[in-house]
Structures are given as structure tokens and as C-alpha cells.
Amino acid sequence: MSPSSESPAEDHGYISDKDQYLKRMRRIEGQARGISKMIDEEKYCIDILTQISALTRAMQVVAVGLLDDHLRHCVVDAARLGEDEAEAKIKEASDAIRRLVRS
């Protein structure tokens, strides 16, 4: 089963921290709206870039947290199931890391 087709009822590694992730994402949404407002109000470009940097860092923190949860939960569970499952989850994690590093 591909990651995007997993059932919503399946427990993912981040479930125990779901409220924290949602709280962070709401703050990130507010930061993004604040940056839009700064642009609309024609604020100084360096101040906008500073806020974009903070927003980028906030997204990176969420991404690394989700990746850590994936490794600790999904990859470890797959390793217990056997080599094929473990290899698939490790590849999935490696691909995700490549996408994060590239962005």
C-alpha cells in the first residue's frame, strides 16, 4: 500500500504529537499571512526576507519532526515485520530526505 493510500485509521508516528503539529502549523499559517500583509503594505524588503527565513525555518522544524516520527515509528515497525517491509520504508524515508534537502 502506498503512503498516500493508507487508511486514515492507521496510526502514524506523529499521532501522539498531532495537536502540537497542528498548533505549529496554525502559527506558520499566521506567519505566512503576516508576510503577505508586509508585502501588501510595501514593507522594507530585508524585513520581509527575515520573516520568510523564519517561516522557512518553522517549516523545516515541522518536516524534521515528522521525519523523526516516521523513522521511530513506521521504519522501526517495518523492520520488525521483515526485510522487504523495512527496505520499502527506508527507501521511502530516504526519498523524503532527498526532497527536504533539495528544497
CSV table of C-alpha atoms in Angstrom, one decimal:
chain,number,residue,atom,x,y,z
A,1,MET,CA,0.0,0.0,0.0
A,2,SER,CA,1.4,3.4,-0.9
A,3,PRO,CA,1.8,6.1,1.8
A,4,SER,CA,-0.9,8.3,0.2
A,5,SER,CA,-3.4,5.4,0.1
A,6,GLU,CA,-3.1,4.4,3.7
A,7,SER,CA,-6.3,4.4,5.7
A,8,PRO,CA,-6.9,7.4,7.9
A,9,ALA,CA,-7.4,5.0,10.9
A,10,GLU,CA,-3.8,3.7,10.6
A,11,ASP,CA,-1.7,5.1,13.4
A,12,HIS,CA,1.2,7.2,12.2
A,13,GLY,CA,4.2,8.1,14.3
A,14,TYR,CA,3.1,11.7,14.7
A,15,ILE,CA,-0.3,10.9,16.1
A,16,SER,CA,0.8,11.3,19.7
A,17,ASP,CA,2.0,14.8,18.8
A,18,LYS,CA,-0.8,15.7,16.4
A,19,ASP,CA,-2.1,18.6,18.5
A,20,GLN,CA,1.4,20.1,18.7
A,21,TYR,CA,1.9,19.8,14.9
A,22,LEU,CA,-1.5,21.4,14.3
A,23,LYS,CA,-0.6,24.2,16.7
A,24,ARG,CA,2.7,24.8,14.9
A,25,MET,CA,1.0,24.8,11.5
A,26,ARG,CA,-1.5,27.4,12.6
A,27,ARG,CA,1.3,29.6,13.7
A,28,ILE,CA,3.0,29.0,10.4
A,29,GLU,CA,-0.2,30.0,8.6
A,30,GLY,CA,-0.3,33.2,10.6
A,31,GLN,CA,3.4,33.9,9.7
A,32,ALA,CA,2.6,33.4,6.0
A,33,ARG,CA,-0.4,35.8,6.3
A,34,GLY,CA,1.8,38.3,8.0
A,35,ILE,CA,4.3,38.2,5.2
A,36,SER,CA,1.6,38.7,2.7
A,37,LYS,CA,0.4,41.7,4.7
A,38,MET,CA,4.0,43.1,4.8
A,39,ILE,CA,4.2,42.8,1.0
A,40,ASP,CA,0.8,44.5,0.6
A,41,GLU,CA,1.9,47.3,2.9
A,42,GLU,CA,5.2,47.6,1.0
A,43,LYS,CA,7.4,47.0,4.0
A,44,TYR,CA,11.2,47.0,3.7
A,45,CYS,CA,12.4,44.0,1.6
A,46,ILE,CA,15.0,42.9,4.2
A,47,ASP,CA,12.4,42.8,6.9
A,48,ILE,CA,10.2,40.6,4.6
A,49,LEU,CA,13.2,38.4,3.8
A,50,THR,CA,13.8,38.0,7.6
A,51,GLN,CA,10.3,36.8,8.1
A,52,ILE,CA,10.5,34.4,5.1
A,53,SER,CA,13.6,33.0,6.7
A,54,ALA,CA,11.8,32.5,10.0
A,55,LEU,CA,8.8,30.9,8.1
A,56,THR,CA,11.2,28.5,6.3
A,57,ARG,CA,12.9,27.5,9.5
A,58,ALA,CA,9.5,26.8,11.1
A,59,MET,CA,8.5,24.6,8.2
A,60,GLN,CA,11.9,22.8,8.5
A,61,VAL,CA,11.2,22.1,12.2
A,62,VAL,CA,7.9,20.5,11.3
A,63,ALA,CA,9.4,18.5,8.5
A,64,VAL,CA,12.3,17.2,10.6
A,65,GLY,CA,9.9,16.3,13.4
A,66,LEU,CA,7.6,14.4,11.1
A,67,LEU,CA,10.7,12.6,9.6
A,68,ASP,CA,11.9,11.7,13.0
A,69,ASP,CA,8.5,10.3,13.9
A,70,HIS,CA,8.4,8.4,10.7
A,71,LEU,CA,11.8,6.8,11.4
A,72,ARG,CA,11.0,6.0,15.0
A,73,HIS,CA,7.5,4.6,14.3
A,74,CYS,CA,7.0,3.5,10.7
A,75,VAL,CA,10.5,2.4,9.9
A,76,VAL,CA,11.1,0.6,13.2
A,77,ASP,CA,7.7,-1.2,12.9
A,78,ALA,CA,8.6,-2.2,9.3
A,79,ALA,CA,12.0,-3.6,10.4
A,80,ARG,CA,10.1,-5.8,12.9
A,81,LEU,CA,8.0,-7.2,10.0
A,82,GLY,CA,10.9,-8.2,7.9
A,83,GLU,CA,13.5,-7.2,5.3
A,84,ASP,CA,11.1,-6.3,2.4
A,85,GLU,CA,9.0,-4.1,4.6
A,86,ALA,CA,12.0,-2.4,6.1
A,87,GLU,CA,13.6,-1.8,2.8
A,88,ALA,CA,10.5,-0.2,1.5
A,89,LYS,CA,10.2,2.2,4.5
A,90,ILE,CA,13.9,3.0,4.4
A,91,LYS,CA,13.6,3.9,0.7
A,92,GLU,CA,10.5,6.0,1.5
A,93,ALA,CA,12.4,7.9,4.2
A,94,SER,CA,15.5,8.3,2.0
A,95,ASP,CA,13.3,9.8,-0.8
A,96,ALA,CA,11.7,12.1,1.7
A,97,ILE,CA,15.1,13.3,3.0
A,98,ARG,CA,16.2,13.9,-0.6
A,99,ARG,CA,13.2,16.1,-1.2
A,100,LEU,CA,13.8,18.0,2.0
A,101,VAL,CA,17.4,18.6,1.2
A,102,ARG,CA,16.6,19.7,-2.3
A,103,SER,CA,14.0,22.2,-1.2
